[in-house]
Amino acid sequence: MKKIIITSFLFFLCSSVFAGNTELSRQATAFYSDNNPTKTMDLILQINEKERTSQDWLLLGNVIADKGEADNALYMYQKAIEKDKKCYRAYYNIGNYYMDKGQFDKAIENYKKAVSIKEDNPYIYYNLGCAYMKLNNYKSAKTNLIKAITIKPAIPEFNYNLAFVYKKLGNNKLAETYMENYNKLVNN
């Protein structure tokens, strides 16, 4: 009987800690959404590292990145992926990290991982297209920019960059079409 009571107590204690962590994570996400990075970080840091979710690590990375600590943010994104290999936002943010560092091949590698998980996010395709543009691989850039526009056609930058890519590929007619789309979107 004593073992059952102790086991029940330990189960209750673990459940309470888990429920508390879930609530801290939920609150941290809410504060992050309200643009309160200090409170977000304070709440997540109350959670034991082993018990943090991929979302917790991702938010920590975002808060730290916003403070200009890109290398520390990279570590947080890697921790998010350790917790959940399907955390496409972490791969996307790592891709952004490498874009900022001018390491376009590594950026492409991470954007490809992100898009393999989340195929309907136009910004992943857009950034992938931009990375290919940096490498002067305009055919791959075109493919990804078209995918971005197919998903979300009303983003001016998508159209502008696709116009640029078509110009580089020597297709002036399509370059003009996408430049017209860009101008319409900017002026509306």
Short mmCIF file of N, CA and C in Angstrom, two decimals:
data_model
loop_
_atom_site.label_atom_id
_atom_site.label_comp_id
_atom_site.label_asym_id
_atom_site.label_seq_id
_atom_site.Cartn_x
_atom_site.Cartn_y
_atom_site.Cartn_z
N MET A 1 0.83 -1.20 0.00
CA MET A 1 0.00 0.00 0.00
C MET A 1 0.86 1.25 0.00
N LYS A 2 1.96 1.21 0.76
CA LYS A 2 2.86 2.36 0.87
C LYS A 2 3.47 2.69 -0.50
N LYS A 3 3.82 1.61 -1.28
CA LYS A 3 4.40 1.82 -2.60
C LYS A 3 3.40 2.48 -3.54
N ILE A 4 2.15 2.09 -3.44
CA ILE A 4 1.10 2.67 -4.29
C ILE A 4 0.93 4.15 -3.98
N ILE A 5 0.94 4.50 -2.72
CA ILE A 5 0.79 5.91 -2.32
C ILE A 5 1.99 6.72 -2.80
N ILE A 6 3.19 6.19 -2.63
CA ILE A 6 4.40 6.91 -3.07
C ILE A 6 4.39 7.04 -4.59
N THR A 7 4.05 5.97 -5.29
CA THR A 7 3.99 6.02 -6.75
C THR A 7 2.94 7.02 -7.21
N SER A 8 1.78 7.01 -6.56
CA SER A 8 0.73 7.96 -6.90
C SER A 8 1.19 9.39 -6.65
N PHE A 9 1.87 9.61 -5.54
CA PHE A 9 2.37 10.95 -5.21
C PHE A 9 3.38 11.41 -6.26
N LEU A 10 4.30 10.52 -6.65
CA LEU A 10 5.30 10.89 -7.66
C LEU A 10 4.64 11.19 -8.99
N PHE A 11 3.64 10.38 -9.36
CA PHE A 11 2.91 10.64 -10.60
C PHE A 11 2.23 12.00 -10.53
N PHE A 12 1.59 12.29 -9.40
CA PHE A 12 0.92 13.59 -9.21
C PHE A 12 1.93 14.73 -9.29
N LEU A 13 3.08 14.55 -8.65
CA LEU A 13 4.12 15.58 -8.65
C LEU A 13 4.62 15.84 -10.07
N CYS A 14 4.90 14.75 -10.80
CA CYS A 14 5.38 14.89 -12.18
C CYS A 14 4.31 15.53 -13.06
N SER A 15 3.06 15.13 -12.87
CA SER A 15 1.96 15.71 -13.64
C SER A 15 1.83 17.20 -13.35
N SER A 16 1.99 17.57 -12.09
CA SER A 16 1.88 18.98 -11.71
C SER A 16 2.99 19.80 -12.33
N VAL A 17 4.21 19.25 -12.32
CA VAL A 17 5.35 19.96 -12.92
C VAL A 17 5.11 20.11 -14.41
N PHE A 18 4.66 19.03 -15.08
CA PHE A 18 4.41 19.09 -16.51
C PHE A 18 3.32 20.11 -16.83
N ALA A 19 2.25 20.08 -16.04
CA ALA A 19 1.15 21.03 -16.25
C ALA A 19 1.64 22.46 -16.03
N GLY A 20 2.51 22.63 -15.04
CA GLY A 20 3.08 23.95 -14.78
C GLY A 20 3.94 24.43 -15.93
N ASN A 21 4.73 23.50 -16.50
CA ASN A 21 5.57 23.85 -17.64
C ASN A 21 4.72 24.19 -18.86
N THR A 22 3.66 23.45 -19.04
CA THR A 22 2.76 23.72 -20.16
C THR A 22 2.16 25.12 -20.01
N GLU A 23 1.77 25.45 -18.81
CA GLU A 23 1.20 26.78 -18.57
C GLU A 23 2.26 27.87 -18.78
N LEU A 24 3.48 27.63 -18.32
CA LEU A 24 4.56 28.61 -18.55
C LEU A 24 4.81 28.79 -20.04
N SER A 25 4.83 27.69 -20.77
CA SER A 25 5.03 27.76 -22.23
C SER A 25 3.90 28.54 -22.90
N ARG A 26 2.67 28.25 -22.48
CA ARG A 26 1.52 28.95 -23.05
C ARG A 26 1.60 30.44 -22.77
N GLN A 27 1.94 30.79 -21.54
CA GLN A 27 2.05 32.21 -21.18
C GLN A 27 3.20 32.88 -21.94
N ALA A 28 4.31 32.18 -22.06
CA ALA A 28 5.46 32.73 -22.79
C ALA A 28 5.08 33.02 -24.24
N THR A 29 4.35 32.10 -24.86
CA THR A 29 3.90 32.30 -26.24
C THR A 29 2.98 33.52 -26.34
N ALA A 30 2.11 33.66 -25.37
CA ALA A 30 1.21 34.82 -25.36
C ALA A 30 1.99 36.12 -25.21
N PHE A 31 2.96 36.14 -24.32
CA PHE A 31 3.76 37.35 -24.14
C PHE A 31 4.60 37.64 -25.38
N TYR A 32 5.09 36.59 -26.04
CA TYR A 32 5.85 36.79 -27.27
C TYR A 32 4.95 37.41 -28.34
N SER A 33 3.73 36.90 -28.43
CA SER A 33 2.75 37.45 -29.39
C SER A 33 2.42 38.90 -29.09
N ASP A 34 2.48 39.27 -27.82
CA ASP A 34 2.22 40.66 -27.40
C ASP A 34 3.48 41.52 -27.45
N ASN A 35 4.54 40.99 -28.05
CA ASN A 35 5.80 41.71 -28.20
C ASN A 35 6.42 42.10 -26.85
N ASN A 36 6.45 41.13 -25.95
CA ASN A 36 7.07 41.34 -24.65
C ASN A 36 8.18 40.30 -24.48
N PRO A 37 9.35 40.57 -25.09
CA PRO A 37 10.42 39.58 -25.08
C PRO A 37 10.99 39.30 -23.69
N THR A 38 11.02 40.30 -22.83
CA THR A 38 11.58 40.11 -21.50
C THR A 38 10.76 39.11 -20.70
N LYS A 39 9.45 39.28 -20.71
CA LYS A 39 8.57 38.37 -19.98
C LYS A 39 8.61 36.98 -20.62
N THR A 40 8.68 36.93 -21.94
CA THR A 40 8.77 35.65 -22.65
C THR A 40 9.98 34.87 -22.16
N MET A 41 11.13 35.53 -22.15
CA MET A 41 12.36 34.87 -21.73
C MET A 41 12.30 34.47 -20.26
N ASP A 42 11.80 35.37 -19.42
CA ASP A 42 11.69 35.06 -17.99
C ASP A 42 10.88 33.79 -17.75
N LEU A 43 9.77 33.66 -18.43
CA LEU A 43 8.92 32.49 -18.25
C LEU A 43 9.58 31.20 -18.74
N ILE A 44 10.18 31.27 -19.91
CA ILE A 44 10.81 30.06 -20.46
C ILE A 44 12.00 29.63 -19.62
N LEU A 45 12.74 30.59 -19.10
CA LEU A 45 13.89 30.23 -18.27
C LEU A 45 13.50 29.57 -16.95
N GLN A 46 12.23 29.66 -16.59
CA GLN A 46 11.74 28.96 -15.40
C GLN A 46 11.54 27.47 -15.66
N ILE A 47 11.52 27.09 -16.92
CA ILE A 47 11.32 25.69 -17.29
C ILE A 47 12.69 25.01 -17.37
N ASN A 48 12.80 23.85 -16.75
CA ASN A 48 14.03 23.08 -16.82
C ASN A 48 14.37 22.82 -18.29
N GLU A 49 15.65 22.94 -18.64
CA GLU A 49 16.06 22.78 -20.04
C GLU A 49 15.59 21.48 -20.66
N LYS A 50 15.64 20.39 -19.92
CA LYS A 50 15.24 19.09 -20.46
C LYS A 50 13.73 19.01 -20.72
N GLU A 51 12.99 19.88 -20.09
CA GLU A 51 11.53 19.85 -20.22
C GLU A 51 11.00 20.91 -21.19
N ARG A 52 11.87 21.72 -21.75
CA ARG A 52 11.43 22.73 -22.72
C ARG A 52 11.01 22.06 -24.02
N THR A 53 9.98 22.61 -24.61
CA THR A 53 9.49 22.12 -25.90
C THR A 53 10.28 22.79 -27.02
N SER A 54 10.09 22.30 -28.22
CA SER A 54 10.73 22.93 -29.38
C SER A 54 10.26 24.38 -29.53
N GLN A 55 8.99 24.61 -29.22
CA GLN A 55 8.44 25.98 -29.27
C GLN A 55 9.15 26.88 -28.26
N ASP A 56 9.42 26.36 -27.06
CA ASP A 56 10.15 27.14 -26.06
C ASP A 56 11.53 27.54 -26.58
N TRP A 57 12.24 26.57 -27.12
CA TRP A 57 13.58 26.84 -27.65
C TRP A 57 13.52 27.83 -28.82
N LEU A 58 12.51 27.65 -29.67
CA LEU A 58 12.35 28.55 -30.81
C LEU A 58 12.12 30.00 -30.34
N LEU A 59 11.23 30.17 -29.38
CA LEU A 59 10.96 31.52 -28.86
C LEU A 59 12.20 32.12 -28.22
N LEU A 60 12.94 31.30 -27.45
CA LEU A 60 14.19 31.80 -26.87
C LEU A 60 15.14 32.27 -27.97
N GLY A 61 15.25 31.47 -29.00
CA GLY A 61 16.11 31.84 -30.13
C GLY A 61 15.68 33.15 -30.77
N ASN A 62 14.38 33.31 -30.96
CA ASN A 62 13.87 34.54 -31.56
C ASN A 62 14.14 35.76 -30.69
N VAL A 63 13.92 35.62 -29.40
CA VAL A 63 14.17 36.74 -28.47
C VAL A 63 15.65 37.10 -28.48
N ILE A 64 16.49 36.08 -28.44
CA ILE A 64 17.94 36.32 -28.42
C ILE A 64 18.40 36.91 -29.75
N ALA A 65 17.85 36.43 -30.85
CA ALA A 65 18.21 36.97 -32.17
C ALA A 65 17.84 38.45 -32.25
N ASP A 66 16.67 38.80 -31.71
CA ASP A 66 16.24 40.20 -31.72
C ASP A 66 17.17 41.08 -30.89
N LYS A 67 17.89 40.49 -29.96
CA LYS A 67 18.87 41.24 -29.16
C LYS A 67 20.22 41.34 -29.86
N GLY A 68 20.31 40.74 -31.04
CA GLY A 68 21.55 40.81 -31.81
C GLY A 68 22.55 39.72 -31.48
N GLU A 69 22.11 38.68 -30.81
CA GLU A 69 23.00 37.58 -30.44
C GLU A 69 22.74 36.37 -31.33
N ALA A 70 23.10 36.53 -32.60
CA ALA A 70 22.76 35.52 -33.61
C ALA A 70 23.36 34.15 -33.31
N ASP A 71 24.59 34.10 -32.85
CA ASP A 71 25.22 32.80 -32.59
C ASP A 71 24.51 32.05 -31.46
N ASN A 72 24.10 32.77 -30.43
CA ASN A 72 23.34 32.14 -29.34
C ASN A 72 21.96 31.71 -29.82
N ALA A 73 21.37 32.50 -30.69
CA ALA A 73 20.06 32.15 -31.25
C ALA A 73 20.18 30.86 -32.07
N LEU A 74 21.25 30.74 -32.83
CA LEU A 74 21.48 29.53 -33.61
C LEU A 74 21.47 28.29 -32.71
N TYR A 75 22.11 28.38 -31.58
CA TYR A 75 22.13 27.27 -30.61
C TYR A 75 20.71 26.92 -30.18
N MET A 76 19.90 27.93 -29.90
CA MET A 76 18.52 27.70 -29.46
C MET A 76 17.71 27.01 -30.57
N TYR A 77 17.91 27.43 -31.81
CA TYR A 77 17.20 26.81 -32.93
C TYR A 77 17.62 25.34 -33.08
N GLN A 78 18.90 25.07 -32.88
CA GLN A 78 19.36 23.68 -32.95
C GLN A 78 18.74 22.85 -31.83
N LYS A 79 18.57 23.44 -30.66
CA LYS A 79 17.91 22.74 -29.55
C LYS A 79 16.43 22.47 -29.89
N ALA A 80 15.80 23.41 -30.57
CA ALA A 80 14.41 23.21 -30.99
C ALA A 80 14.30 22.01 -31.91
N ILE A 81 15.26 21.87 -32.82
CA ILE A 81 15.26 20.74 -33.75
C ILE A 81 15.55 19.43 -33.03
N GLU A 82 16.41 19.48 -32.02
CA GLU A 82 16.66 18.27 -31.22
C GLU A 82 15.37 17.77 -30.58
N LYS A 83 14.54 18.71 -30.15
CA LYS A 83 13.27 18.35 -29.51
C LYS A 83 12.24 17.88 -30.54
N ASP A 84 12.27 18.47 -31.72
CA ASP A 84 11.28 18.14 -32.75
C ASP A 84 11.90 18.33 -34.12
N LYS A 85 12.23 17.22 -34.75
CA LYS A 85 12.87 17.25 -36.09
C LYS A 85 11.97 17.90 -37.14
N LYS A 86 10.70 18.07 -36.84
CA LYS A 86 9.75 18.67 -37.78
C LYS A 86 9.50 20.15 -37.48
N CYS A 87 10.36 20.76 -36.71
CA CYS A 87 10.21 22.18 -36.35
C CYS A 87 10.72 23.04 -37.52
N TYR A 88 9.86 23.22 -38.50
CA TYR A 88 10.28 23.90 -39.73
C TYR A 88 10.72 25.34 -39.46
N ARG A 89 10.13 25.98 -38.47
CA ARG A 89 10.51 27.37 -38.17
C ARG A 89 11.96 27.47 -37.73
N ALA A 90 12.44 26.46 -37.02
CA ALA A 90 13.84 26.46 -36.60
C ALA A 90 14.76 26.34 -37.82
N TYR A 91 14.42 25.43 -38.74
CA TYR A 91 15.22 25.32 -39.97
C TYR A 91 15.18 26.64 -40.76
N TYR A 92 14.01 27.23 -40.83
CA TYR A 92 13.85 28.51 -41.54
C TYR A 92 14.73 29.58 -40.90
N ASN A 93 14.70 29.67 -39.58
CA ASN A 93 15.50 30.68 -38.89
C ASN A 93 16.99 30.41 -39.02
N ILE A 94 17.37 29.14 -39.04
CA ILE A 94 18.78 28.80 -39.27
C ILE A 94 19.17 29.21 -40.69
N GLY A 95 18.27 29.00 -41.64
CA GLY A 95 18.52 29.47 -43.01
C GLY A 95 18.74 30.97 -43.03
N ASN A 96 17.92 31.70 -42.30
CA ASN A 96 18.09 33.17 -42.22
C ASN A 96 19.44 33.53 -41.60
N TYR A 97 19.83 32.79 -40.58
CA TYR A 97 21.12 33.02 -39.93
C TYR A 97 22.24 32.91 -40.97
N TYR A 98 22.22 31.83 -41.75
CA TYR A 98 23.28 31.64 -42.74
C TYR A 98 23.18 32.64 -43.89
N MET A 99 21.98 33.07 -44.25
CA MET A 99 21.84 34.13 -45.26
C MET A 99 22.54 35.39 -44.77
N ASP A 100 22.31 35.76 -43.52
CA ASP A 100 22.94 36.96 -42.95
C ASP A 100 24.46 36.84 -42.92
N LYS A 101 24.96 35.62 -42.78
CA LYS A 101 26.41 35.38 -42.73
C LYS A 101 27.01 35.24 -44.12
N GLY A 102 26.16 35.26 -45.17
CA GLY A 102 26.66 35.11 -46.53
C GLY A 102 27.02 33.67 -46.88
N GLN A 103 26.52 32.72 -46.10
CA GLN A 103 26.77 31.30 -46.35
C GLN A 103 25.53 30.72 -47.03
N PHE A 104 25.42 31.03 -48.31
CA PHE A 104 24.19 30.76 -49.05
C PHE A 104 23.90 29.28 -49.24
N ASP A 105 24.95 28.46 -49.40
CA ASP A 105 24.72 27.02 -49.54
C ASP A 105 24.10 26.44 -48.27
N LYS A 106 24.58 26.87 -47.11
CA LYS A 106 24.02 26.40 -45.84
C LYS A 106 22.60 26.94 -45.65
N ALA A 107 22.37 28.16 -46.10
CA ALA A 107 21.02 28.72 -46.03
C ALA A 107 20.07 27.86 -46.86
N ILE A 108 20.47 27.55 -48.08
CA ILE A 108 19.65 26.73 -48.97
C ILE A 108 19.36 25.37 -48.35
N GLU A 109 20.37 24.76 -47.77
CA GLU A 109 20.20 23.46 -47.13
C GLU A 109 19.11 23.51 -46.06
N ASN A 110 19.13 24.55 -45.25
CA ASN A 110 18.13 24.67 -44.17
C ASN A 110 16.76 25.07 -44.69
N TYR A 111 16.71 25.94 -45.67
CA TYR A 111 15.40 26.28 -46.25
C TYR A 111 14.77 25.04 -46.91
N LYS A 112 15.59 24.21 -47.54
CA LYS A 112 15.05 22.98 -48.15
C LYS A 112 14.47 22.05 -47.08
N LYS A 113 15.15 21.96 -45.94
CA LYS A 113 14.62 21.15 -44.85
C LYS A 113 13.29 21.73 -44.37
N ALA A 114 13.23 23.05 -44.25
CA ALA A 114 11.99 23.70 -43.80
C ALA A 114 10.85 23.44 -44.78
N VAL A 115 11.12 23.59 -46.06
CA VAL A 115 10.06 23.42 -47.06
C VAL A 115 9.65 21.95 -47.20
N SER A 116 10.54 21.04 -46.88
CA SER A 116 10.16 19.62 -46.93
C SER A 116 9.16 19.28 -45.83
N ILE A 117 9.14 20.09 -44.79
CA ILE A 117 8.20 19.90 -43.67
C ILE A 117 6.94 20.73 -43.87
N LYS A 118 7.11 21.94 -44.36
CA LYS A 118 5.99 22.89 -44.50
C LYS A 118 5.98 23.40 -45.94
N GLU A 119 5.27 22.69 -46.80
CA GLU A 119 5.29 22.98 -48.23
C GLU A 119 4.42 24.15 -48.64
N ASP A 120 3.62 24.69 -47.74
CA ASP A 120 2.71 25.76 -48.12
C ASP A 120 3.10 27.12 -47.55
N ASN A 121 4.33 27.28 -47.13
CA ASN A 121 4.78 28.55 -46.58
C ASN A 121 5.52 29.33 -47.68
N PRO A 122 4.93 30.41 -48.18
CA PRO A 122 5.55 31.13 -49.30
C PRO A 122 6.87 31.79 -48.94
N TYR A 123 7.05 32.15 -47.67
CA TYR A 123 8.27 32.86 -47.28
C TYR A 123 9.50 31.96 -47.31
N ILE A 124 9.29 30.67 -47.09
CA ILE A 124 10.42 29.74 -47.21
C ILE A 124 10.87 29.70 -48.67
N TYR A 125 9.90 29.56 -49.59
CA TYR A 125 10.25 29.55 -51.01
C TYR A 125 10.90 30.87 -51.43
N TYR A 126 10.37 31.96 -50.92
CA TYR A 126 10.93 33.27 -51.26
C TYR A 126 12.39 33.36 -50.82
N ASN A 127 12.65 33.00 -49.58
CA ASN A 127 14.03 33.09 -49.09
C ASN A 127 14.94 32.10 -49.81
N LEU A 128 14.40 30.94 -50.14
CA LEU A 128 15.16 29.97 -50.92
C LEU A 128 15.50 30.57 -52.29
N GLY A 129 14.52 31.23 -52.90
CA GLY A 129 14.77 31.91 -54.18
C GLY A 129 15.84 32.99 -54.04
N CYS A 130 15.77 33.75 -52.97
CA CYS A 130 16.76 34.82 -52.74
C CYS A 130 18.17 34.24 -52.54
N ALA A 131 18.26 33.11 -51.85
CA ALA A 131 19.57 32.46 -51.65
C ALA A 131 20.13 32.01 -52.99
N TYR A 132 19.27 31.44 -53.83
CA TYR A 132 19.74 31.04 -55.16
C TYR A 132 20.16 32.25 -55.98
N MET A 133 19.46 33.37 -55.83
CA MET A 133 19.84 34.60 -56.54
C MET A 133 21.25 35.02 -56.13
N LYS A 134 21.55 34.91 -54.85
CA LYS A 134 22.89 35.29 -54.35
C LYS A 134 23.98 34.44 -54.99
N LEU A 135 23.62 33.21 -55.38
CA LEU A 135 24.58 32.32 -56.02
C LEU A 135 24.50 32.39 -57.55
N ASN A 136 23.72 33.35 -58.06
CA ASN A 136 23.51 33.53 -59.51
C ASN A 136 22.90 32.29 -60.16
N ASN A 137 22.18 31.51 -59.39
CA ASN A 137 21.46 30.35 -59.92
C ASN A 137 20.02 30.79 -60.16
N TYR A 138 19.83 31.47 -61.28
CA TYR A 138 18.55 32.12 -61.55
C TYR A 138 17.43 31.14 -61.91
N LYS A 139 17.78 29.99 -62.47
CA LYS A 139 16.74 29.01 -62.77
C LYS A 139 16.11 28.47 -61.48
N SER A 140 16.93 28.13 -60.52
CA SER A 140 16.40 27.65 -59.23
C SER A 140 15.69 28.77 -58.48
N ALA A 141 16.22 29.98 -58.61
CA ALA A 141 15.57 31.13 -57.98
C ALA A 141 14.17 31.31 -58.56
N LYS A 142 14.07 31.22 -59.89
CA LYS A 142 12.77 31.37 -60.56
C LYS A 142 11.78 30.33 -60.07
N THR A 143 12.20 29.10 -60.01
CA THR A 143 11.31 28.01 -59.56
C THR A 143 10.73 28.31 -58.18
N ASN A 144 11.57 28.74 -57.27
CA ASN A 144 11.12 28.97 -55.90
C ASN A 144 10.30 30.25 -55.77
N LEU A 145 10.64 31.27 -56.52
CA LEU A 145 9.85 32.50 -56.47
C LEU A 145 8.46 32.28 -57.07
N ILE A 146 8.38 31.47 -58.11
CA ILE A 146 7.07 31.14 -58.68
C ILE A 146 6.23 30.39 -57.64
N LYS A 147 6.84 29.46 -56.92
CA LYS A 147 6.10 28.75 -55.87
C LYS A 147 5.61 29.72 -54.80
N ALA A 148 6.45 30.67 -54.42
CA ALA A 148 6.05 31.66 -53.41
C ALA A 148 4.85 32.47 -53.90
N ILE A 149 4.91 32.92 -55.15
CA ILE A 149 3.83 33.73 -55.72
C ILE A 149 2.56 32.90 -55.91
N THR A 150 2.71 31.64 -56.25
CA THR A 150 1.55 30.77 -56.41
C THR A 150 0.78 30.67 -55.10
N ILE A 151 1.51 30.60 -54.00
CA ILE A 151 0.87 30.48 -52.69
C ILE A 151 0.32 31.83 -52.21
N LYS A 152 1.09 32.89 -52.44
CA LYS A 152 0.69 34.21 -51.94
C LYS A 152 1.07 35.28 -52.98
N PRO A 153 0.20 35.52 -53.94
CA PRO A 153 0.54 36.39 -55.06
C PRO A 153 0.62 37.88 -54.74
N ALA A 154 0.07 38.32 -53.65
CA ALA A 154 -0.05 39.76 -53.39
C ALA A 154 1.11 40.35 -52.60
N ILE A 155 2.25 39.70 -52.58
CA ILE A 155 3.42 40.24 -51.87
C ILE A 155 4.32 40.93 -52.91
N PRO A 156 4.47 42.25 -52.79
CA PRO A 156 5.23 42.99 -53.80
C PRO A 156 6.65 42.46 -54.02
N GLU A 157 7.37 42.16 -52.94
CA GLU A 157 8.76 41.72 -53.06
C GLU A 157 8.90 40.42 -53.87
N PHE A 158 7.93 39.54 -53.74
CA PHE A 158 7.97 38.30 -54.52
C PHE A 158 7.98 38.63 -56.01
N ASN A 159 7.09 39.54 -56.40
CA ASN A 159 6.97 39.93 -57.80
C ASN A 159 8.19 40.69 -58.29
N TYR A 160 8.71 41.58 -57.46
CA TYR A 160 9.89 42.35 -57.83
C TYR A 160 11.08 41.43 -58.11
N ASN A 161 11.32 40.51 -57.19
CA ASN A 161 12.47 39.62 -57.37
C ASN A 161 12.29 38.67 -58.55
N LEU A 162 11.05 38.24 -58.79
CA LEU A 162 10.82 37.40 -59.95
C LEU A 162 11.04 38.20 -61.24
N ALA A 163 10.66 39.46 -61.25
CA ALA A 163 10.94 40.32 -62.40
C ALA A 163 12.45 40.41 -62.63
N PHE A 164 13.19 40.59 -61.55
CA PHE A 164 14.66 40.66 -61.64
C PHE A 164 15.23 39.37 -62.22
N VAL A 165 14.74 38.23 -61.74
CA VAL A 165 15.23 36.93 -62.19
C VAL A 165 14.92 36.74 -63.68
N TYR A 166 13.70 37.08 -64.09
CA TYR A 166 13.37 36.94 -65.51
C TYR A 166 14.25 37.86 -66.36
N LYS A 167 14.56 39.03 -65.86
CA LYS A 167 15.46 39.95 -66.58
C LYS A 167 16.84 39.28 -66.75
N LYS A 168 17.32 38.69 -65.67
CA LYS A 168 18.63 38.01 -65.71
C LYS A 168 18.61 36.82 -66.66
N LEU A 169 17.45 36.17 -66.78
CA LEU A 169 17.33 35.01 -67.67
C LEU A 169 17.04 35.43 -69.12
N GLY A 170 16.91 36.73 -69.36
CA GLY A 170 16.70 37.23 -70.71
C GLY A 170 15.26 37.20 -71.17
N ASN A 171 14.33 37.02 -70.26
CA ASN A 171 12.91 37.01 -70.63
C ASN A 171 12.30 38.36 -70.21
N ASN A 172 12.52 39.35 -71.07
CA ASN A 172 12.09 40.72 -70.75
C ASN A 172 10.58 40.86 -70.66
N LYS A 173 9.85 40.09 -71.45
CA LYS A 173 8.39 40.19 -71.43
C LYS A 173 7.83 39.78 -70.06
N LEU A 174 8.28 38.65 -69.53
CA LEU A 174 7.82 38.23 -68.21
C LEU A 174 8.39 39.14 -67.11
N ALA A 175 9.58 39.65 -67.34
CA ALA A 175 10.15 40.60 -66.36
C ALA A 175 9.25 41.82 -66.26
N GLU A 176 8.79 42.33 -67.40
CA GLU A 176 7.89 43.49 -67.40
C GLU A 176 6.55 43.16 -66.74
N THR A 177 6.03 41.98 -67.00
CA THR A 177 4.76 41.56 -66.39
C THR A 177 4.85 41.57 -64.88
N TYR A 178 5.90 40.97 -64.34
CA TYR A 178 6.04 40.90 -62.88
C TYR A 178 6.40 42.26 -62.28
N MET A 179 7.06 43.11 -63.06
CA MET A 179 7.33 44.47 -62.57
C MET A 179 6.03 45.27 -62.52
N GLU A 180 5.17 45.06 -63.50
CA GLU A 180 3.85 45.70 -63.47
C GLU A 180 3.05 45.22 -62.26
N ASN A 181 3.10 43.92 -61.99
CA ASN A 181 2.42 43.37 -60.80
C ASN A 181 2.96 44.03 -59.54
N TYR A 182 4.26 44.16 -59.48
CA TYR A 182 4.90 44.78 -58.32
C TYR A 182 4.38 46.21 -58.14
N ASN A 183 4.39 46.99 -59.23
CA ASN A 183 3.95 48.40 -59.15
C ASN A 183 2.49 48.49 -58.74
N LYS A 184 1.63 47.63 -59.25
CA LYS A 184 0.21 47.62 -58.84
C LYS A 184 0.08 47.34 -57.36
N LEU A 185 0.82 46.36 -56.88
CA LEU A 185 0.73 45.99 -55.46
C LEU A 185 1.25 47.10 -54.55
N VAL A 186 2.30 47.76 -54.97
CA VAL A 186 2.87 48.83 -54.15
C VAL A 186 1.96 50.04 -54.13
N ASN A 187 1.32 50.32 -55.24
CA ASN A 187 0.46 51.52 -55.34
C ASN A 187 -0.95 51.33 -54.79
N ASN A 188 -1.31 50.11 -54.45
CA ASN A 188 -2.65 49.86 -53.89
C ASN A 188 -2.64 49.86 -52.39
#
